[in-house]
PDB file of C-alpha atoms in Angstrom:
ATOM      1  CA  MET A 630      80.037  67.054  85.828  1.00 38.00           C
ATOM      2  CA  PRO A 631      79.245  69.045  88.992  1.00 41.00           C
ATOM      3  CA  ASN A 632      80.889  72.325  89.597  1.00 43.00           C
ATOM      4  CA  ILE A 633      83.810  72.361  91.815  1.00 41.00           C
ATOM      5  CA  SER A 634      83.342  74.916  94.650  1.00 40.00           C
ATOM      6  CA  LYS A 635      86.366  76.868  96.055  1.00 42.00           C
ATOM      7  CA  LYS A 636      85.496  75.498  99.492  1.00 43.00           C
ATOM      8  CA  SER A 637      85.949  71.859  98.445  1.00 53.00           C
ATOM      9  CA  PHE A 638      88.745  72.324  96.028  1.00 68.00           C
ATOM     10  CA  HIS A 639      92.032  71.259  97.527  1.00 87.00           C
ATOM     11  CA  ILE A 640      95.007  71.259  95.083  1.00 91.00           C
ATOM     12  CA  LEU A 641      98.485  72.578  95.963  1.00 94.00           C
ATOM     13  CA  ASN A 642      99.929  75.443  94.004  1.00 93.00           C
ATOM     14  CA  PRO A 643     102.354  73.838  91.564  1.00 94.00           C
ATOM     15  CA  ARG A 644     104.151  77.135  90.896  1.00 92.00           C
ATOM     16  CA  LEU A 645     105.862  76.981  94.340  1.00 90.00           C
ATOM     17  CA  ASP A 646     109.057  75.220  93.987  1.00 86.00           C
ATOM     18  CA  PRO A 647     108.479  72.492  96.704  1.00 89.00           C
ATOM     19  CA  ASN A 648     105.304  71.446  95.050  1.00 92.00           C
ATOM     20  CA  PHE A 649     106.815  71.714  91.558  1.00 93.00           C
ATOM     21  CA  LYS A 650     109.770  69.588  92.539  1.00 91.00           C
ATOM     22  CA  ALA A 651     107.405  66.964  94.307  1.00 92.00           C
ATOM     23  CA  ILE A 652     105.392  66.529  91.197  1.00 94.00           C
ATOM     24  CA  PHE A 653     108.505  65.243  89.188  1.00 93.00           C
ATOM     25  CA  THR A 654     110.677  63.619  91.817  1.00 91.00           C
ATOM     26  CA  GLN A 655     108.274  61.157  93.620  1.00 91.00           C
ATOM     27  CA  ASN A 656     109.568  57.517  93.429  1.00 90.00           C
ATOM     28  CA  THR A 657     106.519  56.389  91.370  1.00 93.00           C
ATOM     29  CA  GLN A 658     106.040  55.505  87.744  1.00 94.00           C
ATOM     30  CA  ALA A 659     103.624  58.474  87.315  1.00 94.00           C
ATOM     31  CA  SER A 660     106.197  61.027  88.499  1.00 93.00           C
ATOM     32  CA  LYS A 661     108.908  59.560  86.276  1.00 93.00           C
ATOM     33  CA  ILE A 662     106.528  59.577  83.145  1.00 94.00           C
ATOM     34  CA  ALA A 663     105.642  63.202  83.968  1.00 95.00           C
ATOM     35  CA  LEU A 664     109.247  64.327  84.190  1.00 94.00           C
ATOM     36  CA  LYS A 665     110.199  62.658  80.916  1.00 93.00           C
ATOM     37  CA  SER A 666     107.139  64.235  79.214  1.00 94.00           C
ATOM     38  CA  PHE A 667     107.878  67.671  80.584  1.00 95.00           C
ATOM     39  CA  LEU A 668     111.592  67.463  79.500  1.00 94.00           C
ATOM     40  CA  SER A 669     110.691  66.097  76.047  1.00 94.00           C
ATOM     41  CA  ALA A 670     108.273  69.131  75.697  1.00 94.00           C
ATOM     42  CA  ALA A 671     110.804  71.635  76.899  1.00 93.00           C
ATOM     43  CA  ILE A 672     113.805  70.667  74.785  1.00 92.00           C
ATOM     44  CA  GLY A 673     111.864  69.612  71.686  1.00 90.00           C
ATOM     45  CA  ARG A 674     113.099  66.037  71.400  1.00 89.00           C
ATOM     46  CA  ASP A 675     111.957  62.658  72.898  1.00 88.00           C
ATOM     47  CA  VAL A 676     113.616  61.895  76.310  1.00 87.00           C
ATOM     48  CA  LYS A 677     113.784  58.158  76.703  1.00 84.00           C
ATOM     49  CA  GLU A 678     115.340  57.712  80.123  1.00 86.00           C
ATOM     50  CA  VAL A 679     116.133  60.382  82.739  1.00 86.00           C
ATOM     51  CA  THR A 680     117.583  59.966  86.244  1.00 85.00           C
ATOM     52  CA  VAL A 681     117.152  62.612  89.019  1.00 85.00           C
ATOM     53  CA  VAL A 682     120.654  63.052  90.632  1.00 77.00           C
ATOM     54  CA  GLN A 683     121.819  64.896  93.680  1.00 65.00           C
ATOM     55  CA  ASN A 684     122.634  68.520  93.666  1.00 54.00           C
ATOM     56  CA  GLU A 685     126.296  69.744  93.960  1.00 48.00           C
ATOM     57  CA  ASP A 686     128.282  68.591  96.857  1.00 41.00           C
ATOM     58  CA  ALA A 687     128.414  70.590 100.067  1.00 39.00           C
ATOM     59  CA  ARG A 688     130.695  73.627 100.024  1.00 40.00           C
ATOM     60  CA  PHE A 689     134.202  73.038 101.148  1.00 37.00           C
ATOM     61  CA  TYR A 690     134.480  76.386 102.935  1.00 35.00           C
ATOM     62  CA  LYS A 691     132.191  78.953 104.351  1.00 41.00           C
ATOM     63  CA  PHE A 692     131.881  81.446 101.542  1.00 39.00           C
ATOM     64  CA  GLN A 693     132.055  79.103  98.484  1.00 39.00           C
ATOM     65  CA  ARG A 694     129.137  79.436  96.257  1.00 42.00           C
ATOM     66  CA  ALA A 695     127.062  76.234  95.824  1.00 43.00           C
ATOM     67  CA  ILE A 696     124.162  75.579  93.530  1.00 47.00           C
ATOM     68  CA  ASP A 697     120.905  74.003  94.780  1.00 51.00           C
ATOM     69  CA  TYR A 698     118.613  73.161  91.791  1.00 55.00           C
ATOM     70  CA  ASP A 699     115.072  72.171  92.129  1.00 75.00           C
ATOM     71  CA  ILE A 700     115.438  69.231  89.799  1.00 88.00           C
ATOM     72  CA  ASN A 701     118.998  68.196  88.690  1.00 87.00           C
ATOM     73  CA  CYS A 702     118.905  65.282  86.111  1.00 87.00           C
ATOM     74  CA  GLU A 703     120.649  63.421  83.435  1.00 86.00           C
ATOM     75  CA  PHE A 704     119.544  61.636  80.323  1.00 87.00           C
ATOM     76  CA  SER A 705     120.643  58.293  79.067  1.00 82.00           C
ATOM     77  CA  ASP A 706     122.745  59.966  76.464  1.00 81.00           C
ATOM     78  CA  GLY A 707     124.666  62.106  79.026  1.00 82.00           C
ATOM     79  CA  THR A 708     122.560  65.193  78.446  1.00 85.00           C
ATOM     80  CA  LYS A 709     122.402  67.366  81.607  1.00 86.00           C
ATOM     81  CA  ALA A 710     119.192  69.278  82.587  1.00 88.00           C
ATOM     82  CA  GLN A 711     118.427  71.538  85.546  1.00 90.00           C
ATOM     83  CA  VAL A 712     114.860  72.546  86.119  1.00 91.00           C
ATOM     84  CA  GLU A 713     113.523  75.163  88.513  1.00 90.00           C
ATOM     85  CA  MET A 714     110.423  77.078  89.290  1.00 90.00           C
ATOM     86  CA  GLN A 715     110.337  80.774  90.215  1.00 87.00           C
ATOM     87  CA  GLY A 716     106.970  81.367  91.808  1.00 78.00           C
ATOM     88  CA  PHE A 717     107.613  85.167  92.124  1.00 74.00           C
ATOM     89  CA  ASP A 718     110.254  87.809  91.010  1.00 71.00           C
ATOM     90  CA  GLN A 719     112.830  88.184  93.710  1.00 66.00           C
ATOM     91  CA  GLN A 720     114.651  90.926  91.721  1.00 66.00           C
ATOM     92  CA  TYR A 721     117.450  88.715  90.526  1.00 72.00           C
ATOM     93  CA  ASP A 722     119.056  89.276  87.114  1.00 79.00           C
ATOM     94  CA  TYR A 723     117.600  86.052  85.765  1.00 83.00           C
ATOM     95  CA  GLY A 724     119.430  86.255  82.419  1.00 84.00           C
ATOM     96  CA  LYS A 725     122.871  86.362  84.138  1.00 87.00           C
ATOM     97  CA  ARG A 726     121.761  83.696  86.814  1.00 85.00           C
ATOM     98  CA  ALA A 727     120.610  81.328  84.028  1.00 85.00           C
ATOM     99  CA  GLU A 728     123.834  81.647  82.022  1.00 85.00           C
ATOM    100  CA  TYR A 729     125.907  81.027  85.210  1.00 85.00           C
ATOM    101  CA  TYR A 730     123.788  77.948  86.038  1.00 84.00           C
ATOM    102  CA  ALA A 731     124.034  76.481  82.572  1.00 82.00           C
ATOM    103  CA  ALA A 732     127.936  77.025  82.631  1.00 82.00           C
ATOM    104  CA  ARG A 733     128.115  75.265  86.113  1.00 81.00           C
ATOM    105  CA  LEU A 734     126.140  72.501  84.854  1.00 79.00           C
ATOM    106  CA  VAL A 735     128.465  71.725  82.065  1.00 74.00           C
ATOM    107  CA  SER A 736     131.698  72.304  84.030  1.00 73.00           C
ATOM    108  CA  SER A 737     130.586  70.183  86.943  1.00 66.00           C
ATOM    109  CA  VAL A 738     130.861  67.024  84.903  1.00 61.00           C
ATOM    110  CA  MET A 739     134.156  67.812  83.111  1.00 57.00           C
ATOM    111  CA  GLU A 740     137.395  66.163  84.368  1.00 57.00           C
ATOM    112  CA  VAL A 741     140.976  67.146  83.695  1.00 52.00           C
ATOM    113  CA  GLY A 742     142.057  65.506  80.515  1.00 54.00           C
ATOM    114  CA  ASP A 743     138.551  65.070  79.139  1.00 62.00           C
ATOM    115  CA  ASP A 744     138.249  65.397  75.369  1.00 61.00           C
ATOM    116  CA  TRP A 745     136.076  68.392  74.351  1.00 61.00           C
ATOM    117  CA  ASN A 746     133.891  65.861  72.403  1.00 66.00           C
ATOM    118  CA  SER A 747     132.764  64.622  75.715  1.00 62.00           C
ATOM    119  CA  VAL A 748     131.169  67.861  76.892  1.00 69.00           C
ATOM    120  CA  ALA A 749     127.540  67.027  77.484  1.00 74.00           C
ATOM    121  CA  GLN A 750     124.565  68.890  76.186  1.00 81.00           C
ATOM    122  CA  ALA A 751     123.229  71.066  79.022  1.00 86.00           C
ATOM    123  CA  TYR A 752     119.783  72.682  79.575  1.00 91.00           C
ATOM    124  CA  GLN A 753     119.021  75.231  82.147  1.00 92.00           C
ATOM    125  CA  ILE A 754     115.095  75.314  82.338  1.00 92.00           C
ATOM    126  CA  SER A 755     113.225  77.937  84.319  1.00 92.00           C
ATOM    127  CA  VAL A 756     109.511  78.156  84.601  1.00 93.00           C
ATOM    128  CA  LEU A 757     108.686  81.790  85.709  1.00 92.00           C
ATOM    129  CA  ASP A 758     105.499  82.999  87.094  1.00 90.00           C
ATOM    130  CA  PHE A 759     106.333  86.571  86.242  1.00 88.00           C
ATOM    131  CA  VAL A 760     107.247  88.523  83.165  1.00 89.00           C
ATOM    132  CA  PHE A 761     111.025  88.395  82.426  1.00 88.00           C
ATOM    133  CA  ASP A 762     111.307  89.944  78.947  1.00 86.00           C
ATOM    134  CA  ARG A 763     108.684  92.874  78.768  1.00 84.00           C
ATOM    135  CA  GLY A 764     109.650  93.764  75.216  1.00 86.00           C
ATOM    136  CA  ASN A 765     108.581  90.396  73.782  1.00 88.00           C
ATOM    137  CA  THR A 766     105.100  88.737  74.039  1.00 91.00           C
ATOM    138  CA  ASN A 767     106.410  85.231  73.189  1.00 92.00           C
ATOM    139  CA  PRO A 768     106.104  83.078  76.453  1.00 93.00           C
ATOM    140  CA  ILE A 769     108.703  80.572  75.407  1.00 93.00           C
ATOM    141  CA  HIS A 770     112.359  81.448  74.839  1.00 93.00           C
ATOM    142  CA  HIS A 771     115.237  79.103  73.929  1.00 92.00           C
ATOM    143  CA  TYR A 772     118.653  80.796  74.093  1.00 90.00           C
ATOM    144  CA  GLN A 773     121.916  79.528  72.819  1.00 87.00           C
ATOM    145  CA  MET A 774     125.333  81.222  72.151  1.00 86.00           C
ATOM    146  CA  ALA A 775     125.136  82.841  68.812  1.00 84.00           C
ATOM    147  CA  ASP A 776     126.853  85.363  66.551  1.00 86.00           C
ATOM    148  CA  LEU A 777     125.146  88.744  66.951  1.00 88.00           C
ATOM    149  CA  GLY A 778     125.438  89.384  63.235  1.00 87.00           C
ATOM    150  CA  ASP A 779     124.261  86.331  61.322  1.00 86.00           C
ATOM    151  CA  GLY A 780     122.892  84.280  64.152  1.00 82.00           C
ATOM    152  CA  ALA A 781     125.427  81.447  63.472  1.00 86.00           C
ATOM    153  CA  ARG A 782     125.564  79.240  66.594  1.00 83.00           C
ATOM    154  CA  LEU A 783     128.576  77.641  68.314  1.00 82.00           C
ATOM    155  CA  SER A 784     128.329  73.917  69.452  1.00 78.00           C
ATOM    156  CA  GLY A 785     124.760  74.416  70.882  1.00 78.00           C
ATOM    157  CA  ARG A 786     125.869  72.839  74.167  1.00 82.00           C
ATOM    158  CA  LEU A 787     124.558  75.615  76.357  1.00 86.00           C
ATOM    159  CA  ASN A 788     120.897  76.027  76.349  1.00 90.00           C
ATOM    160  CA  VAL A 789     118.742  78.276  78.475  1.00 92.00           C
ATOM    161  CA  ILE A 790     115.022  77.869  78.282  1.00 93.00           C
ATOM    162  CA  PHE A 791     112.647  80.346  79.898  1.00 94.00           C
ATOM    163  CA  MET A 792     108.832  79.769  80.151  1.00 93.00           C
ATOM    164  CA  GLU A 793     106.936  83.030  81.191  1.00 93.00           C
ATOM    165  CA  LEU A 794     103.579  81.936  82.501  1.00 93.00           C
ATOM    166  CA  PRO A 795     101.832  85.335  82.532  1.00 92.00           C
ATOM    167  CA  LYS A 796     102.402  85.618  78.745  1.00 92.00           C
ATOM    168  CA  LEU A 797     100.388  82.435  77.930  1.00 92.00           C
ATOM    169  CA  PRO A 798      97.816  82.767  75.259  1.00 87.00           C
ATOM    170  CA  LYS A 799      94.201  82.710  76.285  1.00 85.00           C
ATOM    171  CA  VAL A 800      92.492  79.206  75.883  1.00 80.00           C
ATOM    172  CA  VAL A 801      88.746  78.858  75.937  1.00 71.00           C
ATOM    173  CA  SER A 802      87.740  75.779  74.273  1.00 74.00           C
ATOM    174  CA  SER A 803      88.809  72.020  73.837  1.00 72.00           C
ATOM    175  CA  ASP A 804      89.569  72.929  70.151  1.00 77.00           C
ATOM    176  CA  ASP A 805      92.126  75.517  71.422  1.00 82.00           C
ATOM    177  CA  VAL A 806      93.658  72.844  73.723  1.00 86.00           C
ATOM    178  CA  LYS A 807      94.014  70.445  70.723  1.00 81.00           C
ATOM    179  CA  ASN A 808      95.972  73.042  68.753  1.00 84.00           C
ATOM    180  CA  LEU A 809      98.422  73.905  71.562  1.00 89.00           C
ATOM    181  CA  PRO A 810     101.889  72.632  71.407  1.00 91.00           C
ATOM    182  CA  SER A 811     102.866  70.249  74.212  1.00 93.00           C
ATOM    183  CA  LEU A 812     104.988  72.786  76.038  1.00 95.00           C
ATOM    184  CA  LEU A 813     102.280  75.349  76.139  1.00 94.00           C
ATOM    185  CA  LYS A 814      99.894  72.660  77.475  1.00 94.00           C
ATOM    186  CA  TRP A 815     102.408  72.091  80.196  1.00 95.00           C
ATOM    187  CA  CYS A 816     102.614  75.645  81.038  1.00 95.00           C
ATOM    188  CA  LYS A 817      98.900  76.094  81.098  1.00 94.00           C
ATOM    189  CA  PHE A 818      98.630  73.188  83.468  1.00 95.00           C
ATOM    190  CA  LEU A 819     101.139  74.636  85.847  1.00 95.00           C
ATOM    191  CA  LYS A 820      99.481  78.033  85.748  1.00 93.00           C
ATOM    192  CA  GLU A 821      95.885  76.876  86.306  1.00 92.00           C
ATOM    193  CA  ALA A 822      95.939  73.470  88.044  1.00 93.00           C
ATOM    194  CA  ASP A 823      95.102  74.922  91.515  1.00 92.00           C
ATOM    195  CA  ASN A 824      92.486  77.457  89.989  1.00 91.00           C
ATOM    196  CA  PRO A 825      88.885  76.030  90.798  1.00 91.00           C
ATOM    197  CA  GLY A 826      87.569  78.185  87.957  1.00 88.00           C
ATOM    198  CA  SER A 827      89.755  76.626  85.356  1.00 89.00           C
ATOM    199  CA  GLN A 828      88.977  72.968  85.969  1.00 89.00           C
ATOM    200  CA  ASP A 829      87.287  72.391  82.584  1.00 89.00           C
ATOM    201  CA  LEU A 830      90.397  73.665  80.809  1.00 90.00           C
ATOM    202  CA  ILE A 831      92.633  71.688  82.882  1.00 91.00           C
ATOM    203  CA  ARG A 832      90.494  68.419  82.401  1.00 92.00           C
ATOM    204  CA  ALA A 833      90.879  68.974  78.629  1.00 92.00           C
ATOM    205  CA  ILE A 834      94.558  69.454  78.802  1.00 93.00           C
ATOM    206  CA  VAL A 835      95.077  66.486  81.214  1.00 93.00           C
ATOM    207  CA  GLU A 836      93.116  64.251  78.788  1.00 93.00           C
ATOM    208  CA  SER A 837      95.151  65.272  75.850  1.00 92.00           C
ATOM    209  CA  GLU A 838      98.539  64.442  77.309  1.00 92.00           C
ATOM    210  CA  ASP A 839      99.683  61.293  79.172  1.00 94.00           C
ATOM    211  CA  GLY A 840     102.484  62.873  80.923  1.00 95.00           C
ATOM    212  CA  ILE A 841     100.306  65.842  82.162  1.00 95.00           C
ATOM    213  CA  MET A 842      97.787  63.370  83.336  1.00 96.00           C
ATOM    214  CA  LYS A 843     100.368  61.653  85.422  1.00 95.00           C
ATOM    215  CA  ALA A 844     101.618  64.978  86.760  1.00 95.00           C
ATOM    216  CA  SER A 845      97.947  65.800  87.612  1.00 95.00           C
ATOM    217  CA  ASP A 846      97.559  62.533  89.577  1.00 95.00           C
ATOM    218  CA  THR A 847     100.792  63.179  91.416  1.00 95.00           C
ATOM    219  CA  LEU A 848      99.672  66.767  92.292  1.00 95.00           C
ATOM    220  CA  LYS A 849      96.487  65.430  93.643  1.00 94.00           C
ATOM    221  CA  ASN A 850      98.161  62.857  95.735  1.00 93.00           C
ATOM    222  CA  ILE A 851     100.667  65.123  97.250  1.00 93.00           C
ATOM    223  CA  SER A 852      97.817  67.544  97.972  1.00 93.00           C
ATOM    224  CA  ASP A 853      96.523  65.096 100.509  1.00 92.00           C
ATOM    225  CA  ASP A 854      99.621  65.619 102.639  1.00 90.00           C
ATOM    226  CA  GLY A 855      98.835  68.193 105.377  1.00 88.00           C
ATOM    227  CA  TRP A 856     102.513  69.219 106.039  1.00 88.00           C
ATOM    228  CA  ARG A 857     102.847  70.393 102.379  1.00 90.00           C
ATOM    229  CA  TRP A 858     100.028  72.908 103.003  1.00 90.00           C
ATOM    230  CA  VAL A 859     101.763  74.190 106.049  1.00 89.00           C
ATOM    231  CA  ILE A 860     105.035  74.752 103.951  1.00 87.00           C
ATOM    232  CA  GLN A 861     102.957  76.392 101.157  1.00 86.00           C
ATOM    233  CA  GLY A 862     101.322  78.737 103.753  1.00 85.00           C
ATOM    234  CA  GLN A 863     104.772  79.766 104.953  1.00 84.00           C
ATOM    235  CA  ILE A 864     106.035  80.410 101.333  1.00 79.00           C
ATOM    236  CA  GLU A 865     103.050  82.487 100.512  1.00 77.00           C
ATOM    237  CA  GLY A 866     103.390  84.414 103.733  1.00 77.00           C
ATOM    238  CA  LYS A 867     107.028  85.157 102.837  1.00 74.00           C
ATOM    239  CA  LYS A 868     105.960  86.149  99.339  1.00 68.00           C
ATOM    240  CA  ARG A 869     103.428  88.627 100.799  1.00 67.00           C
ATOM    241  CA  ASP A 870     106.027  89.986 103.278  1.00 62.00           C
ATOM    242  CA  TYR A 871     108.505  90.528 100.360  1.00 61.00           C
ATOM    243  CA  THR A 872     105.977  92.171  98.113  1.00 60.00           C
ATOM    244  CA  SER A 873     104.836  94.427 100.914  1.00 63.00           C
ATOM    245  CA  GLY A 874     108.362  95.350 101.718  1.00 56.00           C
ATOM    246  CA  LEU A 875     108.853  96.502  98.080  1.00 54.00           C
ATOM    247  CA  LEU A 876     105.702  98.473  97.973  1.00 57.00           C
ATOM    248  CA  ALA A 877     106.652 100.243 101.222  1.00 60.00           C
ATOM    249  CA  ALA A 878     110.029 101.020  99.783  1.00 57.00           C
ATOM    250  CA  GLU A 879     108.470 102.238  96.658  1.00 58.00           C
ATOM    251  CA  ARG A 880     106.082 104.462  98.638  1.00 59.00           C
ATOM    252  CA  ARG A 881     108.986 105.955 100.823  1.00 61.00           C
ATOM    253  CA  GLY A 882     111.020 106.648  97.660  1.00 54.00           C
ATOM    254  CA  ARG A 883     108.105 108.576  96.171  1.00 55.00           C
ATOM    255  CA  ALA A 884     107.469 110.402  99.463  1.00 56.00           C
ATOM    256  CA  GLN A 885     111.249 111.376  99.659  1.00 59.00           C
ATOM    257  CA  GLY A 886     111.236 112.415  96.054  1.00 54.00           C
ATOM    258  CA  LEU A 887     108.182 114.560  96.544  1.00 52.00           C
ATOM    259  CA  GLU A 888     109.667 116.150  99.721  1.00 63.00           C
ATOM    260  CA  GLN A 889     113.039 116.865  97.857  1.00 68.00           C
ATOM    261  CA  GLY A 890     111.208 118.348  95.045  1.00 68.00           C
ATOM    262  CA  MET A 891     109.298 120.622  97.337  1.00 73.00           C
ATOM    263  CA  LEU A 892     112.427 121.620  99.177  1.00 71.00           C
ATOM    264  CA  GLN A 893     114.181 122.599  96.011  1.00 77.00           C
ATOM    265  CA  LYS A 894     111.235 124.704  94.815  1.00 78.00           C
ATOM    266  CA  ALA A 895     111.247 126.385  98.334  1.00 77.00           C
ATOM    267  CA  ILE A 896     114.929 127.200  98.033  1.00 78.00           C
ATOM    268  CA  GLU A 897     114.396 128.728  94.495  1.00 80.00           C
ATOM    269  CA  THR A 898     111.620 130.774  95.786  1.00 82.00           C
ATOM    270  CA  ALA A 899     113.716 131.956  98.774  1.00 78.00           C
ATOM    271  CA  LYS A 900     116.628 132.920  96.524  1.00 81.00           C
ATOM    272  CA  LYS A 901     114.189 134.958  94.349  1.00 81.00           C
ATOM    273  CA  LEU A 902     112.693 136.768  97.283  1.00 82.00           C
ATOM    274  CA  LEU A 903     116.133 137.575  98.689  1.00 81.00           C
ATOM    275  CA  ASN A 904     117.154 138.968  95.336  1.00 82.00           C
ATOM    276  CA  ASP A 905     114.066 141.125  95.338  1.00 80.00           C
ATOM    277  CA  GLY A 906     115.019 142.513  98.783  1.00 80.00           C
ATOM    278  CA  MET A 907     112.796 140.827 101.216  1.00 83.00           C
ATOM    279  CA  PRO A 908     114.411 140.338 104.699  1.00 83.00           C
ATOM    280  CA  PRO A 909     115.759 137.062 105.620  1.00 80.00           C
ATOM    281  CA  GLU A 910     113.285 136.608 108.542  1.00 83.00           C
ATOM    282  CA  LYS A 911     110.249 137.155 106.365  1.00 82.00           C
ATOM    283  CA  VAL A 912     111.696 134.784 103.560  1.00 79.00           C
ATOM    284  CA  ALA A 913     112.242 132.153 106.145  1.00 79.00           C
ATOM    285  CA  ASN A 914     108.582 132.462 107.444  1.00 79.00           C
ATOM    286  CA  TYR A 915     107.169 132.591 103.932  1.00 76.00           C
ATOM    287  CA  CYS A 916     109.093 129.531 102.441  1.00 76.00           C
ATOM    288  CA  SER A 917     109.173 127.528 105.781  1.00 77.00           C
ATOM    289  CA  ILE A 918     112.985 127.358 105.790  1.00 76.00           C
ATOM    290  CA  PRO A 919     115.047 127.789 108.965  1.00 80.00           C
ATOM    291  CA  LEU A 920     116.403 131.261 109.123  1.00 79.00           C
ATOM    292  CA  GLU A 921     119.991 129.995 109.442  1.00 78.00           C
ATOM    293  CA  GLU A 922     119.762 128.320 106.037  1.00 78.00           C
ATOM    294  CA  VAL A 923     118.113 131.534 104.634  1.00 77.00           C
ATOM    295  CA  LYS A 924     121.124 133.422 105.706  1.00 77.00           C
ATOM    296  CA  VAL A 925     123.298 130.937 103.959  1.00 78.00           C
ATOM    297  CA  LEU A 926     121.378 131.286 100.774  1.00 75.00           C
ATOM    298  CA  GLN A 927     121.639 135.121 101.061  1.00 73.00           C
ATOM    299  CA  LYS A 928     125.436 134.695 101.023  1.00 70.00           C
ATOM    300  CA  THR A 929     125.442 132.294  98.144  1.00 69.00           C
ATOM    301  CA  PRO A 930     125.874 133.858  94.694  1.00 63.00           C
TER     302      PRO A 930
END
């Protein structure tokens, strides 16, 4: 098998939400199989049939909050699932956000007079290309409402699932791939599919799971669409601008902190010199503090 050069390699980044969504929502058999396979791996049970449905209706008034999921779907048994890809950390409180989304997913299908037994199972599934829980090395988290003391769960209707891609275990051989749970294979595929240096690994993963193979085929097909590369470039540019802005703000904060610390030290020195009897004019010159401020310090107990 010839090596794939970076120059000839041409696969879209599946961790950007438009590309991620496109993998699972094409009107093709391959895309439908991929979605069922991914959802089955994520929730831990076999998904027989799933339908992608439209997002919430348009807002009725200007400031009403609306939800726009990457993938909003419903299983044949009434289960609701919402799937989204977060390609970079936008400094949201993702825990609160996920709980809110899961609650909205359930409440959006409840009608006045419905019996509580009709409440559908709901899954809010997020693939995160950044670390959410820094105190835990586990890349997969499945949250439900539970008692803080003994862990007893309520109905289990509300489910929040996080997949943190940076925490994935290292995989170096085909034997490692064989031993991976299905969901970790999916995560590895999403993390490395566009990496030219990981194609031997991706090939082994793709050959081990039919659903991932269908996802890979779909990703390759949409990678032939030039306009998707334009969109990807715009998103990556926005990400770079956002990251640069955060770094600039951090640098300004450090500089301001340093400046404030130096000023405080100069004020303390000026007070000591004044107490020792040094004339205000000399203190101002020595500490690089305006004479007016030194005179104020001189009057301050």
